[in-house]
Tab-separated table of C-alpha atoms and ligand atoms in Angstrom:
chain	number	residue	atom	x	y	z
A	1419	UNK	CA	88.031	1.430	14.647
A	1420	UNK	CA	89.950	2.454	17.825
A	1421	UNK	CA	90.809	6.146	17.695
A	1422	UNK	CA	94.389	7.266	18.100
A	1423	UNK	CA	95.292	10.243	20.218
A	1424	UNK	CA	98.840	11.250	21.012
A	1425	UNK	CA	99.799	12.357	24.511
A	1426	UNK	CA	102.288	15.216	24.331
A	1427	UNK	CA	101.660	16.468	27.869
A	1428	UNK	CA	104.592	14.465	29.311
A	1429	UNK	CA	106.823	16.406	31.688
A	1430	UNK	CA	110.153	14.599	31.561
A	1431	UNK	CA	111.893	15.892	34.707
A	1432	UNK	CA	115.139	15.543	32.740
A	1433	UNK	CA	117.997	14.048	34.784
A	1434	UNK	CA	115.784	13.263	37.795
A	1435	UNK	CA	115.146	9.618	38.774
A	1436	UNK	CA	111.384	9.012	38.576
A	1437	UNK	CA	110.022	5.821	40.144
A	1438	UNK	CA	107.468	4.072	37.888
A	1439	UNK	CA	107.054	0.800	39.785
A	1440	UNK	CA	108.831	-1.233	42.460
A	1441	UNK	CA	112.370	-1.630	41.086
A	1442	UNK	CA	111.815	0.485	37.979
A	1443	UNK	CA	113.170	4.029	37.685
A	1444	UNK	CA	113.211	6.347	34.633
A	1445	UNK	CA	115.854	9.010	33.972
A	1446	UNK	CA	115.276	11.143	30.869
A	1447	UNK	CA	118.313	12.359	28.918
A	1448	UNK	CA	118.715	16.011	27.837
A	1449	UNK	CA	118.438	15.263	24.083
A	1450	UNK	CA	114.997	16.650	23.273
A	1451	UNK	CA	114.368	17.128	19.509
A	1452	UNK	CA	111.716	16.762	16.815
A	1453	UNK	CA	112.635	13.053	16.586
A	1454	UNK	CA	113.230	12.274	20.282
A	1455	UNK	CA	110.404	14.343	21.855
A	1456	UNK	CA	111.519	15.217	25.420
A	1457	UNK	CA	114.649	13.043	25.111
A	1458	UNK	CA	115.578	9.389	25.508
A	1459	UNK	CA	114.315	7.620	28.628
A	1460	UNK	CA	116.961	5.499	30.371
A	1461	UNK	CA	115.736	2.973	32.936
A	1462	UNK	CA	117.228	1.365	36.033
A	1463	UNK	CA	115.758	-2.050	36.855
A	1464	UNK	CA	116.281	-3.668	40.253
A	1465	UNK	CA	116.947	-2.811	43.882
A	1466	UNK	CA	120.346	-3.779	45.304
A	1467	UNK	CA	121.633	-4.908	41.914
A	1468	UNK	CA	120.667	-3.094	38.762
A	1469	UNK	CA	120.380	-3.323	35.013
A	1470	UNK	CA	120.596	-0.122	32.973
A	1471	UNK	CA	118.320	-0.087	29.918
A	1472	UNK	CA	119.156	2.343	27.068
A	1473	UNK	CA	121.970	4.483	28.520
A	1474	UNK	CA	121.110	7.069	25.861
A	1475	UNK	CA	123.120	9.733	24.059
A	1476	UNK	CA	126.791	10.413	24.713
A	1477	UNK	CA	126.304	13.319	27.085
A	1478	UNK	CA	128.369	13.977	30.245
A	1479	UNK	CA	125.384	15.546	32.014
A	1480	UNK	CA	123.271	12.440	31.419
A	1481	UNK	CA	126.132	10.141	32.450
A	1482	UNK	CA	126.455	12.085	35.714
A	1483	UNK	CA	122.690	11.734	36.299
A	1484	UNK	CA	122.906	7.969	35.692
A	1485	UNK	CA	125.893	7.639	38.069
A	1486	UNK	CA	124.036	9.549	40.780
A	1487	UNK	CA	120.948	7.351	40.359
A	1488	UNK	CA	123.001	4.119	40.428
A	1489	UNK	CA	124.542	5.424	43.673
A	1490	UNK	CA	127.340	2.875	43.854
A	1491	UNK	CA	125.118	-0.191	43.446
A	1492	UNK	CA	126.277	-3.123	41.318
A	1493	UNK	CA	125.191	-2.923	37.656
A	1494	UNK	CA	124.780	-6.455	36.239
A	1495	UNK	CA	124.210	-5.451	32.622
A	1496	UNK	CA	123.680	-2.591	30.214
A	1497	UNK	CA	120.711	-3.558	28.033
A	1498	UNK	CA	119.620	-1.937	24.762
A	1499	UNK	CA	116.190	-1.903	23.126
A	1500	UNK	CA	118.000	-1.232	19.816
A	1501	UNK	CA	121.121	0.347	18.342
A	1502	UNK	CA	119.956	3.803	17.255
A	1503	UNK	CA	122.477	6.220	18.696
A	1504	UNK	CA	120.022	8.190	20.818
A	1505	UNK	CA	119.713	4.935	22.832
A	1506	UNK	CA	123.157	3.383	22.476
A	1507	UNK	CA	125.828	6.075	22.009
A	1508	UNK	CA	126.687	6.022	25.717
A	1509	UNK	CA	126.705	2.191	25.905
A	1510	UNK	CA	130.446	1.525	25.572
A	1511	UNK	CA	131.387	4.226	28.071
A	1512	UNK	CA	128.643	3.137	30.504
A	1513	UNK	CA	129.800	-0.479	30.167
A	1514	UNK	CA	133.323	0.564	31.199
A	1515	UNK	CA	132.271	2.922	33.988
A	1516	UNK	CA	129.780	0.521	35.589
A	1517	UNK	CA	131.924	-2.534	34.747
A	1518	UNK	CA	128.862	-4.207	33.217
A	1519	UNK	CA	128.485	-6.284	30.022
A	1520	UNK	CA	126.390	-5.088	27.104
A	1521	UNK	CA	123.317	-7.197	26.225
A	1522	UNK	CA	121.063	-6.620	23.208
A	1523	UNK	CA	119.501	-8.230	20.150
A	1524	UNK	CA	122.628	-8.540	17.988
A	1525	UNK	CA	124.656	-6.014	15.981
A	1526	UNK	CA	122.744	-3.367	14.046
A	1527	UNK	CA	121.406	-4.813	10.798
A	1528	UNK	CA	119.080	-3.779	7.991
A	1529	UNK	CA	115.576	-5.230	7.654
A	1530	UNK	CA	116.432	-6.198	4.055
A	1531	UNK	CA	119.548	-5.832	1.862
A	1532	UNK	CA	120.168	-2.467	0.206
A	1533	UNK	CA	119.111	-2.160	-3.423
A	1534	UNK	CA	121.582	-0.883	-6.016
A	1535	UNK	CA	122.153	2.847	-5.497
A	1536	UNK	CA	120.008	2.802	-2.337
A	1537	UNK	CA	121.208	4.348	0.924
A	1538	UNK	CA	119.841	3.746	4.404
A	1539	UNK	CA	118.461	7.179	5.356
A	1540	UNK	CA	119.225	6.402	9.025
A	1541	UNK	CA	122.797	5.133	8.468
A	1542	UNK	CA	124.349	7.921	10.536
A	1543	UNK	CA	121.912	7.345	13.400
A	1544	UNK	CA	122.936	3.699	13.875
A	1545	UNK	CA	125.696	2.174	16.041
A	1546	UNK	CA	127.136	-0.221	13.437
A	1547	UNK	CA	130.159	-1.289	15.498
A	1548	UNK	CA	128.525	-2.300	18.793
A	1549	UNK	CA	128.705	-6.034	19.493
A	1550	UNK	CA	126.800	-7.547	22.430
A	1551	UNK	CA	128.587	-9.652	25.062
A	1552	UNK	CA	125.307	-11.576	25.161
A	1553	UNK	CA	122.703	-11.674	22.362
A	1554	UNK	CA	119.224	-11.631	23.861
A	1555	UNK	CA	116.725	-13.978	22.226
A	1556	UNK	CA	112.960	-13.944	21.920
A	1557	UNK	CA	111.004	-15.340	24.856
A	1558	UNK	CA	113.912	-15.803	27.243
A	1559	UNK	CA	113.646	-14.595	30.800
A	1560	UNK	CA	116.790	-12.970	32.100
A	1561	UNK	CA	117.673	-11.728	35.524
A	1562	UNK	CA	118.433	-8.071	35.066
A	1563	UNK	CA	119.513	-6.522	38.303
A	1564	UNK	CA	117.500	-8.564	40.830
A	1565	UNK	CA	114.308	-8.650	38.755
A	1566	UNK	CA	113.095	-11.136	36.123
A	1567	UNK	CA	112.739	-9.582	32.675
A	1568	UNK	CA	111.254	-11.306	29.616
A	1569	UNK	CA	112.738	-10.507	26.203
A	1570	UNK	CA	110.451	-9.952	23.188
A	1571	UNK	CA	111.816	-9.346	19.690
A	1572	UNK	CA	109.845	-6.499	18.114
A	1573	UNK	CA	111.381	-5.652	14.702
A	1574	UNK	CA	109.811	-2.934	12.553
A	1575	UNK	CA	111.235	0.379	13.778
A	1576	UNK	CA	114.558	-1.406	13.233
A	1577	UNK	CA	115.597	-5.040	12.818
A	1578	UNK	CA	117.226	-5.674	16.218
A	1579	UNK	CA	114.532	-3.967	18.305
A	1580	UNK	CA	113.584	-5.617	21.611
A	1581	UNK	CA	110.856	-4.925	24.168
A	1582	UNK	CA	111.153	-6.060	27.791
A	1583	UNK	CA	108.385	-7.410	30.025
A	1584	UNK	CA	108.593	-6.685	33.756
A	1585	UNK	CA	105.534	-7.741	35.754
A	1586	UNK	CA	102.522	-5.989	34.158
A	1587	UNK	CA	104.717	-3.478	32.329
A	1588	UNK	CA	106.323	-3.614	28.903
A	1589	UNK	CA	109.344	-1.427	28.199
A	1590	UNK	CA	108.281	-0.794	24.603
A	1591	UNK	CA	111.324	1.158	23.359
A	1592	UNK	CA	110.612	2.981	20.101
A	1593	UNK	CA	108.157	0.289	18.938
A	1594	UNK	CA	105.141	1.818	20.699
A	1595	UNK	CA	105.322	5.413	21.968
A	1596	UNK	CA	102.502	7.569	23.273
A	1597	UNK	CA	103.667	10.934	21.941
A	1598	UNK	CA	103.781	9.950	18.257
A	1599	UNK	CA	103.679	7.026	15.866
A	1600	UNK	CA	107.121	5.506	15.406
A	1601	UNK	CA	109.404	6.265	12.466
A	1602	UNK	CA	109.691	3.406	9.964
A	1603	UNK	CA	112.486	4.086	7.463
A	1604	UNK	CA	113.332	1.335	4.947
A	1605	UNK	CA	115.554	-0.579	4.823
A	1606	UNK	CA	116.610	0.146	8.416
A	1607	UNK	CA	113.070	-0.780	9.442
A	1608	UNK	CA	110.168	-2.591	7.803
A	1609	UNK	CA	106.428	-1.869	7.765
A	1610	UNK	CA	105.549	-5.579	7.458
A	1611	UNK	CA	107.687	-6.373	10.519
A	1612	UNK	CA	106.154	-3.410	12.374
A	1613	UNK	CA	102.590	-4.653	11.774
A	1614	UNK	CA	103.624	-8.152	12.943
A	1615	UNK	CA	105.280	-6.718	16.073
A	1616	UNK	CA	102.137	-4.681	16.889
A	1617	UNK	CA	100.080	-7.901	16.725
A	1618	UNK	CA	102.715	-9.574	18.860
A	1619	UNK	CA	102.659	-7.078	21.748
A	1620	UNK	CA	98.836	-6.823	21.640
A	1621	UNK	CA	98.695	-10.576	22.328
A	1622	UNK	CA	101.166	-10.393	25.248
A	1623	UNK	CA	99.925	-10.056	28.837
A	1624	UNK	CA	101.190	-6.512	29.554
A	1625	UNK	CA	98.754	-3.754	30.484
A	1626	UNK	CA	101.004	-0.716	30.708
A	1627	UNK	CA	103.620	0.235	28.125
A	1628	UNK	CA	106.613	2.347	29.077
A	1629	UNK	CA	108.258	3.828	25.962
A	1630	UNK	CA	111.806	5.101	25.403
A	1631	UNK	CA	110.481	8.591	24.598
A	1632	UNK	CA	107.582	10.259	26.414
A	1633	UNK	CA	105.293	9.023	29.170
A	1634	UNK	CA	103.652	5.717	30.070
A	1635	UNK	CA	100.659	4.333	28.181
A	1636	UNK	CA	98.063	3.052	30.678
A	1637	UNK	CA	96.197	0.827	28.162
A	1638	UNK	CA	99.137	-0.402	26.055
A	1639	UNK	CA	97.330	-3.043	23.975
A	1640	UNK	CA	94.377	-0.691	23.277
A	1641	UNK	CA	96.783	1.989	22.131
A	1642	UNK	CA	98.726	-0.509	19.976
A	1643	UNK	CA	95.437	-1.518	18.313
A	1644	UNK	CA	94.772	2.169	17.571
A	1645	UNK	CA	98.277	2.507	16.078
A	1646	UNK	CA	97.580	-0.488	13.863
A	1647	UNK	CA	94.293	1.035	12.683
A	1648	UNK	CA	96.144	4.322	12.009
A	1649	UNK	CA	98.702	2.514	9.824
A	1650	UNK	CA	95.958	0.601	7.992
A	1651	UNK	CA	94.250	3.923	7.279
A	1652	UNK	CA	97.562	5.238	5.862
A	1653	UNK	CA	97.765	2.161	3.604
A	1654	UNK	CA	94.333	2.906	2.174
A	1655	UNK	CA	95.153	6.641	1.807
A	1656	UNK	CA	98.309	5.727	-0.152
A	1657	UNK	CA	96.329	3.380	-2.422
A	1658	UNK	CA	93.673	6.118	-2.918
A	1659	UNK	CA	96.205	8.777	-3.862
A	1660	UNK	CA	98.046	6.471	-6.283
A	1661	UNK	CA	94.689	5.582	-7.870
A	1662	UNK	CA	94.087	9.336	-8.279
A	1663	UNK	CA	97.417	9.753	-10.085
A	1664	UNK	CA	100.084	10.434	-7.458
A	1665	UNK	CA	103.156	8.604	-8.774
A	1666	UNK	CA	105.921	9.668	-6.375
A	1667	UNK	CA	106.386	9.603	-2.597
A	1668	UNK	CA	106.490	13.444	-2.317
A	1669	UNK	CA	103.216	13.668	-4.265
A	1670	UNK	CA	101.576	11.145	-1.922
A	1671	UNK	CA	102.931	12.954	1.163
A	1672	UNK	CA	101.639	16.326	-0.114
A	1673	UNK	CA	98.200	14.835	-0.672
A	1674	UNK	CA	97.907	13.033	2.673
A	1675	UNK	CA	99.625	15.272	5.210
A	1676	UNK	CA	98.713	18.821	6.132
A	1677	UNK	CA	101.559	21.351	5.908
A	1678	UNK	CA	104.140	20.385	8.518
A	1679	UNK	CA	107.582	21.514	9.684
A	1680	UNK	CA	110.569	20.039	7.839
A	1681	UNK	CA	111.617	17.280	10.301
A	1682	UNK	CA	108.043	15.955	10.398
A	1683	UNK	CA	107.932	16.090	6.581
A	1684	UNK	CA	111.190	14.132	6.305
A	1685	UNK	CA	109.822	11.501	8.688
A	1686	UNK	CA	106.553	11.413	6.706
A	1687	UNK	CA	108.455	10.778	3.461
A	1688	UNK	CA	110.389	7.920	5.032
A	1689	UNK	CA	107.263	6.365	6.528
A	1690	UNK	CA	105.242	6.687	3.288
A	1691	UNK	CA	108.144	5.037	1.425
A	1692	UNK	CA	107.818	2.148	3.915
A	1693	UNK	CA	104.041	1.968	3.256
A	1694	UNK	CA	104.641	1.911	-0.511
A	1695	UNK	CA	107.120	-0.954	-0.167
A	1696	UNK	CA	104.668	-2.854	2.070
A	1697	UNK	CA	101.795	-2.416	-0.419
A	1698	UNK	CA	104.088	-3.382	-3.317
A	1699	UNK	CA	104.994	-6.656	-1.531
A	1700	UNK	CA	101.250	-7.371	-1.126
A	1701	UNK	CA	100.828	-6.907	-4.898
A	1702	UNK	CA	98.659	-3.792	-4.442
A	1703	UNK	CA	101.075	-1.306	-6.071
A	1704	UNK	CA	103.524	-1.466	-8.949
A	1705	UNK	CA	106.805	0.323	-8.293
A	1706	UNK	CA	109.585	0.923	-10.826
A	1707	UNK	CA	112.922	2.121	-9.525
A	1708	UNK	CA	115.735	3.625	-11.580
A	1709	UNK	CA	118.607	6.032	-11.134
A	1710	UNK	CA	116.181	8.797	-12.123
A	1711	UNK	CA	113.727	8.043	-9.351
A	1712	UNK	CA	110.818	5.867	-8.353
A	1713	UNK	CA	107.466	5.717	-10.157
A	1714	UNK	CA	104.468	4.308	-8.346
A	1715	UNK	CA	101.379	3.012	-10.131
A	1716	UNK	CA	98.266	1.004	-9.291
A	1717	UNK	CA	98.862	-2.755	-9.615
B	65	ZN	ZN1	115.103	4.276	17.319
């Protein structure tokens, strides 16, 4: 099994344009947190003409950094990997300031309909009202700035997530990140979709992955295989703990995870809920839901 190790040594150089390849520049936003690591990475693609990928949070300091990096060049499009606000909150303002249309994978949507009494735990983190001027579709090659970019749908972290292929590099958004495994919170995201999107990027011809948080991943497909193995291990740990009598998500989280700070614990609860739903759909767990809570049992 490939081993997974997270790289948290990334030095973001917040606000400074960092060249990653010919026609590819990263500018990290000043929104570091437990969920965003060193902040959201925005990217400028192109030379004379540009595309701006993931303008990031609504922050005047970051907007000024983006303006300085664009340096008066024409911006052909503002492109989003997905519509979580740490990536998209600045999109409307950036679209107006750079006079550029907004392109992404369709309005924010859930990975499945809400159940009765269920709430999307990420509802406040999503840009529900953004509508793309152009909806990007799987497999199409677009000219973004003056460089060809191939669009790959990669649902899982959320339903409208896209990754972008440029030469040997894949802008992997929040789908594959080197600093941590991605958050999957149902029904905003879906574990089944996430597994399928890992298989998808592994089969694509990109060596290096460039995530929306943290540093580049030199062996992207190898790392994605390790992430997949990590998630499969979690599946078997969940099944083990339920077999031993854990019947709620908090009980499973307590059994699997060492003591962790609150934000990590909240993320762990959301991700284990996504594992439980995935295993239930495979017929490996029985789950009963009521107003009084959820009981999990072996199938
Ligand atoms: Zn996200």
